[in-house]
mmCIF file with all atom_site columns, C-alpha atoms in Angstrom:
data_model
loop_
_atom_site.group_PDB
_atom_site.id
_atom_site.type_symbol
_atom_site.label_atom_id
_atom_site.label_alt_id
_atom_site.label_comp_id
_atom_site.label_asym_id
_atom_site.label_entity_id
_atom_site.label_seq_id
_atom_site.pdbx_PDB_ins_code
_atom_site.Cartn_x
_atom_site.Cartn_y
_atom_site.Cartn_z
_atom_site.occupancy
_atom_site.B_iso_or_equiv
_atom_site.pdbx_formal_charge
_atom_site.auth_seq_id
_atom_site.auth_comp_id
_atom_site.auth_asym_id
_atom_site.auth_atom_id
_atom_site.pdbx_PDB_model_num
ATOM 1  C CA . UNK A 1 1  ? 44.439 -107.399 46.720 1.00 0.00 ? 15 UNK A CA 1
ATOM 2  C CA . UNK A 1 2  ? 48.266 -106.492 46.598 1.00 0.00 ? 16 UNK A CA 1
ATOM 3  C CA . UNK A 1 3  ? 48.401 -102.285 46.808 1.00 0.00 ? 17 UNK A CA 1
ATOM 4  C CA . UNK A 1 4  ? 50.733 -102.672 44.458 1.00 0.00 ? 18 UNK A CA 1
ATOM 5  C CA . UNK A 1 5  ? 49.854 -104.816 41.765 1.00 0.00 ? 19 UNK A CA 1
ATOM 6  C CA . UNK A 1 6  ? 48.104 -103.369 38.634 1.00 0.00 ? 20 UNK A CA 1
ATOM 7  C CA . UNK A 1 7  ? 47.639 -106.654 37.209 1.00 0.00 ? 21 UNK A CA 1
ATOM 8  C CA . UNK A 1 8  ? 45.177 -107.397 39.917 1.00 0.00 ? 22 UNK A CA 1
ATOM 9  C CA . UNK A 1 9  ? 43.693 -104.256 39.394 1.00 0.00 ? 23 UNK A CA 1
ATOM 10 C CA . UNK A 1 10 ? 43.017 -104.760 36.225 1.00 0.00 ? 24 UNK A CA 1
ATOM 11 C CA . UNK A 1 11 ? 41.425 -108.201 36.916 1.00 0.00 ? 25 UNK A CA 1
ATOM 12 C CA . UNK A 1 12 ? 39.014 -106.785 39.460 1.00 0.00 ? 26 UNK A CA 1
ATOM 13 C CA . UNK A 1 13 ? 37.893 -103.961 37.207 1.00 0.00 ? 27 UNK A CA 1
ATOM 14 C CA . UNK A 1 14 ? 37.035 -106.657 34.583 1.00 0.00 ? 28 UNK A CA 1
ATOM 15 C CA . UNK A 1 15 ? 35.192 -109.440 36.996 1.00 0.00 ? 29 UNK A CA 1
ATOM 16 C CA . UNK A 1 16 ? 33.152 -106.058 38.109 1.00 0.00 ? 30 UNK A CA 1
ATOM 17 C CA . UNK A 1 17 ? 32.526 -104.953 34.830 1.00 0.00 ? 31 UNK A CA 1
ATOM 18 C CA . UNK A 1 18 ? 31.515 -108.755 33.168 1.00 0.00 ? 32 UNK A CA 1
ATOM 19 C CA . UNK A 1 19 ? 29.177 -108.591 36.315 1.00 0.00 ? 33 UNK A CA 1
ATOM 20 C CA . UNK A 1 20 ? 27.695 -105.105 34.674 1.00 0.00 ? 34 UNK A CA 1
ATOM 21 C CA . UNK A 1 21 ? 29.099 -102.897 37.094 1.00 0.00 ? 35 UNK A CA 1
ATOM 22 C CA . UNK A 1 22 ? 31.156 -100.606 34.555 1.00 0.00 ? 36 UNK A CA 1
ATOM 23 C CA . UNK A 1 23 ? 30.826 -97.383  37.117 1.00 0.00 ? 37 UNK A CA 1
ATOM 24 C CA . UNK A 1 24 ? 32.353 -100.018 40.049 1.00 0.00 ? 38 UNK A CA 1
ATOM 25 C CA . UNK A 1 25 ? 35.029 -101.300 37.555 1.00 0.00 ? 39 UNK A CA 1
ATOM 26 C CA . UNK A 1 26 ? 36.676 -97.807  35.873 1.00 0.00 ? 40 UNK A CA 1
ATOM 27 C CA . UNK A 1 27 ? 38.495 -97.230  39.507 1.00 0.00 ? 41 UNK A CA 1
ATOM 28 C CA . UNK A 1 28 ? 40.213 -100.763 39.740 1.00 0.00 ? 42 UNK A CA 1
ATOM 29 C CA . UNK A 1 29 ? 41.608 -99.679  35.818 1.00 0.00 ? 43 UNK A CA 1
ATOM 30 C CA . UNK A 1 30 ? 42.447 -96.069  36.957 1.00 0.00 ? 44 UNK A CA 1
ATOM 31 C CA . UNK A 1 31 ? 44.605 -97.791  39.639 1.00 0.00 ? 45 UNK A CA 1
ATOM 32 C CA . UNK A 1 32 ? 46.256 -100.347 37.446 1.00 0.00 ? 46 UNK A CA 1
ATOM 33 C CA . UNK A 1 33 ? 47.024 -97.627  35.142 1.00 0.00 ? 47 UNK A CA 1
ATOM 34 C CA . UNK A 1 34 ? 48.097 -95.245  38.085 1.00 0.00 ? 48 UNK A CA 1
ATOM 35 C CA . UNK A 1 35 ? 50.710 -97.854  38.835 1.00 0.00 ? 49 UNK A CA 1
ATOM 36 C CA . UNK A 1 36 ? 51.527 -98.878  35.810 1.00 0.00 ? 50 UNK A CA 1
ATOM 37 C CA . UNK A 1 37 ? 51.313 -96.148  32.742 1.00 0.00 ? 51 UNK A CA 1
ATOM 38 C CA . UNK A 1 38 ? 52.056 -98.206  29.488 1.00 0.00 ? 52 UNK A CA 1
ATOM 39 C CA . UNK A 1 39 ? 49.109 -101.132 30.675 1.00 0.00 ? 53 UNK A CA 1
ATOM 40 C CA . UNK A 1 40 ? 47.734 -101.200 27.821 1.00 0.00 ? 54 UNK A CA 1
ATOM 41 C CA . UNK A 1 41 ? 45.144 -104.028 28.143 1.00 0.00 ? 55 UNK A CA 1
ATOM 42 C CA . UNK A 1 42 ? 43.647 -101.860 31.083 1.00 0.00 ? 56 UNK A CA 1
ATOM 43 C CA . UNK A 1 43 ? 43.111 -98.784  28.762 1.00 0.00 ? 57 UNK A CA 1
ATOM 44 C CA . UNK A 1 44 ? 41.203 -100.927 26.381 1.00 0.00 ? 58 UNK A CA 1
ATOM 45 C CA . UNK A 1 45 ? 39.263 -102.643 29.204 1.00 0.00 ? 59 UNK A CA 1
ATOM 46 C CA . UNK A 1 46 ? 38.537 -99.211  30.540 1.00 0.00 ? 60 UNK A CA 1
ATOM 47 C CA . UNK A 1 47 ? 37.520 -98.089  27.216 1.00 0.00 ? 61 UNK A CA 1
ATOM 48 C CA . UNK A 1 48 ? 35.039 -100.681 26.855 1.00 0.00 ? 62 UNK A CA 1
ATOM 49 C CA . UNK A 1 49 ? 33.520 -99.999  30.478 1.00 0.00 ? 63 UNK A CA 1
ATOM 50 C CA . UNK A 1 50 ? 33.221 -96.370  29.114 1.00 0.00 ? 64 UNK A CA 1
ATOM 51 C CA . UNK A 1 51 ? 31.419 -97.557  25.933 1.00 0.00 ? 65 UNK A CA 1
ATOM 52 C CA . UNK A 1 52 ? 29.049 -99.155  28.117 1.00 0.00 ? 66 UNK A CA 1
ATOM 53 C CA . UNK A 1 53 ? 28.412 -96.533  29.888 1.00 0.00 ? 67 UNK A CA 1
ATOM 54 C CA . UNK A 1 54 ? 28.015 -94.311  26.583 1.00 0.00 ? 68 UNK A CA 1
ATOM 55 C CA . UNK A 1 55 ? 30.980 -91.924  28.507 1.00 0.00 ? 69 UNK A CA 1
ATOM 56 C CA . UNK A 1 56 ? 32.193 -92.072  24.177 1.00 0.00 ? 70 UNK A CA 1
ATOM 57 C CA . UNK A 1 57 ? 34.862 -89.322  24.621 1.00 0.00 ? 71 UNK A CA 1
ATOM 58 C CA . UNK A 1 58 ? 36.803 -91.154  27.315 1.00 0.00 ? 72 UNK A CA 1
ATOM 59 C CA . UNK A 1 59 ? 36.056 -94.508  26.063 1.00 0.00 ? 73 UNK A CA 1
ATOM 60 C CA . UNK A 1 60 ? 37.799 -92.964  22.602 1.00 0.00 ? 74 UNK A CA 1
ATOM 61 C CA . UNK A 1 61 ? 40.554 -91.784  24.513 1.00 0.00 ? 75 UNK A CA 1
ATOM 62 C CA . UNK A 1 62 ? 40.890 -95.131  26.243 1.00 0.00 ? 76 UNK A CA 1
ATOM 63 C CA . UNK A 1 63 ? 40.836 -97.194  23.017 1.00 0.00 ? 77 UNK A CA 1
ATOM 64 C CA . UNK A 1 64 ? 43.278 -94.590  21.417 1.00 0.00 ? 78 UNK A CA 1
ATOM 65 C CA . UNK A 1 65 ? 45.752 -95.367  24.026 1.00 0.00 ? 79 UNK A CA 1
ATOM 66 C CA . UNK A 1 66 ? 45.785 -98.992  24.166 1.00 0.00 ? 80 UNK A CA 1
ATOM 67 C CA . UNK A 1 67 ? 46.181 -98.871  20.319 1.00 0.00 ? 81 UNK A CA 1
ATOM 68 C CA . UNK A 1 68 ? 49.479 -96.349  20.918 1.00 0.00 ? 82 UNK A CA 1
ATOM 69 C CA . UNK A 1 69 ? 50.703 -98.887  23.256 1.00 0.00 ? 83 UNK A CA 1
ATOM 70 C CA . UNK A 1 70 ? 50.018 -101.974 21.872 1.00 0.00 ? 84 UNK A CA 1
ATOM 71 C CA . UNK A 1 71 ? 49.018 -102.868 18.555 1.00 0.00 ? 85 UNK A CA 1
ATOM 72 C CA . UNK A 1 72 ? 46.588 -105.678 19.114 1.00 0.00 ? 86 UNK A CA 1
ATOM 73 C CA . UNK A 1 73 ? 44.111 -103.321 20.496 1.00 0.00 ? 87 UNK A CA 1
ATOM 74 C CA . UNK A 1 74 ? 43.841 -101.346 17.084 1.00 0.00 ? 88 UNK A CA 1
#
């Protein structure tokens, strides 16, 4: 994994959490949105690992985000 690419990040956080390890996954999107702040596609995949997880404020928060950013997450 590049140390610098949030893309990858992102990627990993979603093979972990389509493998049902949402707890595994929401520090792979926490790094891909340390490095890059406007991903919006890893706030609304970390949103969905926190619905899973029934975390609802930060999975709101999450999905908020994305939306702001992006408007195909809305």
């Amino acid at each position: 994994l590049h140390p610098d690419n949030a893309i990858a990040y992102n990627n990993r956080g979603v093979a972990q959490s389509d493998l049902g390890y949402d707890v595994k996954a929401i520090p792979d999107f926490n790094k891909a949105i340390e490095l890059e702040p406007d991903f919006a596609l890893a706030y609304y995949n970390r949103g969905i690992a926190y619905q899973r997880m029934s975390v609802t404020e930060e999975a709101n928060s999450d999905n908020w985000q994305a939306c702001y950013l992006d408007k195909k997450y809305c």
